[in-house]
Structure formats: C-alpha cells, structure tokens
C-alpha cells in the first residue's frame, strides 16, 4: 500500500462556504483603514473568486493607492479571524470524507501550509 505524508485539497468553495466570513474579514479591515464598512457584499466576493488578491482589491475598492498596506493587514486579519468565523460545510461533505482522511488532515502538517490553522476547525466539523 502506498504511504502518503500529505493531503492537498481546496476547502473554499469545495468543502465549505466561507464567503460570509471573508466579507466580515474585509469589513474589519475596512474599519481599521477608516473606510466605510458594509461596502463589500457576498455577491461581489463570489464574482471575484479565483482572481488574484490585488485584482480583487482593485475591483472592490478601485483605487490602487494604499493597496499594499491594506492587503497585508487583510491577510493578517484573515489569519486571526477565520479561526473563529470558519465556514459552513456543503451538504453531504461530512458523509463523503472517510474518517482516515480526516485523521490525516488533523495530523500536524509541515511548516508553511497555508491552511494549517483552519484544518483543526474543518476536522472538528467533519467529525
């Protein structure tokens, strides 16, 4: 039997819906920069899915001035807030992922794994 030491998958839009959480992260960051909150909607973020983050910023905010500082803080807020905000599993996901896969996902992962912090939350939802 082949042994694997990693499992790579795409959570957002595949296993769970976290768009409302991302709206909250954008709003929190807008507030920190003195920008009006509530300006980003779920529908707007869905339209931007798959775009590079700097293009999403340009699409939602328009003015590229200050984008670097804003996007840096957005990433920090995402790391901090998504742990508690999480997402909602799509129907049938929990039943379709075998428990051994959930165990593999929950094992300590290598340094630099982008979703390392969110995996425990996802695993808790799947168990």
PDB file of C-alpha atoms in Angstrom:
ATOM      1  CA  UNK A   1       0.000   0.000   0.000  1.00  0.00           C
ATOM      2  CA  UNK A   2       1.289   3.485  -0.887  1.00  0.00           C
ATOM      3  CA  UNK A   3       2.025   5.773   2.061  1.00  0.00           C
ATOM      4  CA  UNK A   4       1.395   9.499   1.792  1.00  0.00           C
ATOM      5  CA  UNK A   5       2.700  12.191   4.126  1.00  0.00           C
ATOM      6  CA  UNK A   6       0.472  14.994   2.849  1.00  0.00           C
ATOM      7  CA  UNK A   7      -3.030  15.632   1.639  1.00  0.00           C
ATOM      8  CA  UNK A   8      -3.729  18.645  -0.529  1.00  0.00           C
ATOM      9  CA  UNK A   9      -7.209  19.880  -1.264  1.00  0.00           C
ATOM     10  CA  UNK A  10      -9.135  23.086  -1.822  1.00  0.00           C
ATOM     11  CA  UNK A  11     -11.530  23.899   1.037  1.00  0.00           C
ATOM     12  CA  UNK A  12     -13.112  27.186  -0.015  1.00  0.00           C
ATOM     13  CA  UNK A  13     -15.927  26.603  -2.450  1.00  0.00           C
ATOM     14  CA  UNK A  14     -15.250  22.862  -2.481  1.00  0.00           C
ATOM     15  CA  UNK A  15     -15.805  21.579   1.055  1.00  0.00           C
ATOM     16  CA  UNK A  16     -17.330  24.615   2.698  1.00  0.00           C
ATOM     17  CA  UNK A  17     -18.767  28.049   2.059  1.00  0.00           C
ATOM     18  CA  UNK A  18     -16.793  30.732   3.877  1.00  0.00           C
ATOM     19  CA  UNK A  19     -17.795  33.734   1.761  1.00  0.00           C
ATOM     20  CA  UNK A  20     -19.709  35.423   4.591  1.00  0.00           C
ATOM     21  CA  UNK A  21     -16.647  35.038   6.802  1.00  0.00           C
ATOM     22  CA  UNK A  22     -14.452  36.642   4.160  1.00  0.00           C
ATOM     23  CA  UNK A  23     -16.934  39.531   3.904  1.00  0.00           C
ATOM     24  CA  UNK A  24     -16.513  40.019   7.670  1.00  0.00           C
ATOM     25  CA  UNK A  25     -12.704  39.984   7.286  1.00  0.00           C
ATOM     26  CA  UNK A  26     -12.866  42.630   4.527  1.00  0.00           C
ATOM     27  CA  UNK A  27     -15.234  44.734   6.659  1.00  0.00           C
ATOM     28  CA  UNK A  28     -12.962  44.508   9.710  1.00  0.00           C
ATOM     29  CA  UNK A  29     -10.022  45.615   7.587  1.00  0.00           C
ATOM     30  CA  UNK A  30     -12.019  48.452   6.012  1.00  0.00           C
ATOM     31  CA  UNK A  31     -12.890  49.673   9.519  1.00  0.00           C
ATOM     32  CA  UNK A  32      -9.209  49.681  10.519  1.00  0.00           C
ATOM     33  CA  UNK A  33      -8.395  51.839   7.496  1.00  0.00           C
ATOM     34  CA  UNK A  34     -11.262  54.261   8.141  1.00  0.00           C
ATOM     35  CA  UNK A  35     -13.148  53.042   5.091  1.00  0.00           C
ATOM     36  CA  UNK A  36     -16.928  52.505   5.107  1.00  0.00           C
ATOM     37  CA  UNK A  37     -17.910  49.022   6.280  1.00  0.00           C
ATOM     38  CA  UNK A  38     -20.648  47.059   4.569  1.00  0.00           C
ATOM     39  CA  UNK A  39     -19.280  48.076   1.177  1.00  0.00           C
ATOM     40  CA  UNK A  40     -18.347  44.508   0.207  1.00  0.00           C
ATOM     41  CA  UNK A  41     -21.162  42.047  -0.351  1.00  0.00           C
ATOM     42  CA  UNK A  42     -21.257  38.294  -0.607  1.00  0.00           C
ATOM     43  CA  UNK A  43     -22.225  38.614  -4.275  1.00  0.00           C
ATOM     44  CA  UNK A  44     -19.256  40.863  -5.037  1.00  0.00           C
ATOM     45  CA  UNK A  45     -16.782  38.457  -3.443  1.00  0.00           C
ATOM     46  CA  UNK A  46     -18.313  35.490  -5.267  1.00  0.00           C
ATOM     47  CA  UNK A  47     -17.830  37.347  -8.564  1.00  0.00           C
ATOM     48  CA  UNK A  48     -14.149  37.845  -7.670  1.00  0.00           C
ATOM     49  CA  UNK A  49     -13.405  34.213  -6.728  1.00  0.00           C
ATOM     50  CA  UNK A  50     -10.316  32.928  -8.494  1.00  0.00           C
ATOM     51  CA  UNK A  51      -8.865  36.386  -9.130  1.00  0.00           C
ATOM     52  CA  UNK A  52      -5.502  37.392  -7.627  1.00  0.00           C
ATOM     53  CA  UNK A  53      -5.997  39.345  -4.395  1.00  0.00           C
ATOM     54  CA  UNK A  54      -4.645  42.611  -5.835  1.00  0.00           C
ATOM     55  CA  UNK A  55      -7.248  42.402  -8.641  1.00  0.00           C
ATOM     56  CA  UNK A  56      -9.987  41.711  -6.083  1.00  0.00           C
ATOM     57  CA  UNK A  57      -8.877  44.822  -4.192  1.00  0.00           C
ATOM     58  CA  UNK A  58      -8.910  46.894  -7.383  1.00  0.00           C
ATOM     59  CA  UNK A  59     -12.340  45.528  -8.306  1.00  0.00           C
ATOM     60  CA  UNK A  60     -13.848  46.236  -4.877  1.00  0.00           C
ATOM     61  CA  UNK A  61     -12.025  49.423  -3.886  1.00  0.00           C
ATOM     62  CA  UNK A  62     -10.967  50.878  -7.202  1.00  0.00           C
ATOM     63  CA  UNK A  63      -8.022  52.979  -6.035  1.00  0.00           C
ATOM     64  CA  UNK A  64      -4.735  51.052  -6.093  1.00  0.00           C
ATOM     65  CA  UNK A  65      -3.126  53.615  -3.746  1.00  0.00           C
ATOM     66  CA  UNK A  66      -2.591  52.027  -0.347  1.00  0.00           C
ATOM     67  CA  UNK A  67      -3.316  48.539  -1.638  1.00  0.00           C
ATOM     68  CA  UNK A  68      -0.103  47.011  -0.298  1.00  0.00           C
ATOM     69  CA  UNK A  69      -0.725  48.100   3.296  1.00  0.00           C
ATOM     70  CA  UNK A  70      -4.388  47.157   3.123  1.00  0.00           C
ATOM     71  CA  UNK A  71      -3.719  43.705   1.646  1.00  0.00           C
ATOM     72  CA  UNK A  72      -1.017  42.997   4.226  1.00  0.00           C
ATOM     73  CA  UNK A  73      -3.461  43.814   7.023  1.00  0.00           C
ATOM     74  CA  UNK A  74      -6.242  41.858   5.269  1.00  0.00           C
ATOM     75  CA  UNK A  75      -4.019  38.740   5.304  1.00  0.00           C
ATOM     76  CA  UNK A  76      -3.263  39.262   8.996  1.00  0.00           C
ATOM     77  CA  UNK A  77      -6.959  39.678   9.793  1.00  0.00           C
ATOM     78  CA  UNK A  78      -7.802  36.594   7.762  1.00  0.00           C
ATOM     79  CA  UNK A  79      -5.301  34.517   9.757  1.00  0.00           C
ATOM     80  CA  UNK A  80      -6.687  35.869  13.022  1.00  0.00           C
ATOM     81  CA  UNK A  81     -10.430  35.904  12.303  1.00  0.00           C
ATOM     82  CA  UNK A  82     -11.039  32.851  10.120  1.00  0.00           C
ATOM     83  CA  UNK A  83     -10.281  30.511  13.025  1.00  0.00           C
ATOM     84  CA  UNK A  84     -13.421  31.718  14.788  1.00  0.00           C
ATOM     85  CA  UNK A  85     -15.514  32.615  11.726  1.00  0.00           C
ATOM     86  CA  UNK A  86     -14.880  29.427   9.742  1.00  0.00           C
ATOM     87  CA  UNK A  87     -17.399  28.344   7.156  1.00  0.00           C
ATOM     88  CA  UNK A  88     -20.404  26.132   6.567  1.00  0.00           C
ATOM     89  CA  UNK A  89     -19.891  22.638   5.190  1.00  0.00           C
ATOM     90  CA  UNK A  90     -21.741  21.925   1.976  1.00  0.00           C
ATOM     91  CA  UNK A  91     -24.442  19.249   2.204  1.00  0.00           C
ATOM     92  CA  UNK A  92     -23.021  15.725   2.001  1.00  0.00           C
ATOM     93  CA  UNK A  93     -19.382  16.678   2.620  1.00  0.00           C
ATOM     94  CA  UNK A  94     -19.245  15.181   6.099  1.00  0.00           C
ATOM     95  CA  UNK A  95     -20.667  11.874   4.883  1.00  0.00           C
ATOM     96  CA  UNK A  96     -18.346  11.657   1.858  1.00  0.00           C
ATOM     97  CA  UNK A  97     -14.954  12.101   3.545  1.00  0.00           C
ATOM     98  CA  UNK A  98     -13.772   8.899   5.242  1.00  0.00           C
ATOM     99  CA  UNK A  99     -12.541   9.163   8.842  1.00  0.00           C
ATOM    100  CA  UNK A 100      -8.963   8.071   7.944  1.00  0.00           C
ATOM    101  CA  UNK A 101      -8.723  11.095   5.653  1.00  0.00           C
ATOM    102  CA  UNK A 102      -9.966  13.348   8.455  1.00  0.00           C
ATOM    103  CA  UNK A 103      -7.276  11.858  10.705  1.00  0.00           C
ATOM    104  CA  UNK A 104      -4.595  12.560   8.085  1.00  0.00           C
ATOM    105  CA  UNK A 105      -5.838  16.119   7.747  1.00  0.00           C
ATOM    106  CA  UNK A 106      -5.670  16.654  11.507  1.00  0.00           C
ATOM    107  CA  UNK A 107      -2.089  15.395  11.909  1.00  0.00           C
ATOM    108  CA  UNK A 108       0.495  18.138  12.415  1.00  0.00           C
ATOM    109  CA  UNK A 109       1.372  19.449   8.996  1.00  0.00           C
ATOM    110  CA  UNK A 110       4.597  20.729   7.554  1.00  0.00           C
ATOM    111  CA  UNK A 111       5.675  24.327   8.049  1.00  0.00           C
ATOM    112  CA  UNK A 112       4.278  26.762   5.555  1.00  0.00           C
ATOM    113  CA  UNK A 113       0.978  25.005   4.920  1.00  0.00           C
ATOM    114  CA  UNK A 114      -1.394  27.828   4.058  1.00  0.00           C
ATOM    115  CA  UNK A 115      -4.473  26.359   5.705  1.00  0.00           C
ATOM    116  CA  UNK A 116      -2.659  24.816   8.702  1.00  0.00           C
ATOM    117  CA  UNK A 117      -4.630  26.929  11.187  1.00  0.00           C
ATOM    118  CA  UNK A 118      -8.014  26.130   9.649  1.00  0.00           C
ATOM    119  CA  UNK A 119      -7.559  22.365   9.416  1.00  0.00           C
ATOM    120  CA  UNK A 120      -8.431  21.693  13.069  1.00  0.00           C
ATOM    121  CA  UNK A 121     -11.638  23.690  12.630  1.00  0.00           C
ATOM    122  CA  UNK A 122     -12.539  21.804   9.471  1.00  0.00           C
ATOM    123  CA  UNK A 123     -11.714  18.468  11.102  1.00  0.00           C
ATOM    124  CA  UNK A 124     -13.968  19.308  14.048  1.00  0.00           C
ATOM    125  CA  UNK A 125     -16.812  19.994  11.626  1.00  0.00           C
ATOM    126  CA  UNK A 126     -16.179  16.702   9.813  1.00  0.00           C
ATOM    127  CA  UNK A 127     -16.019  14.503  12.922  1.00  0.00           C
TER     128      UNK A 127
END
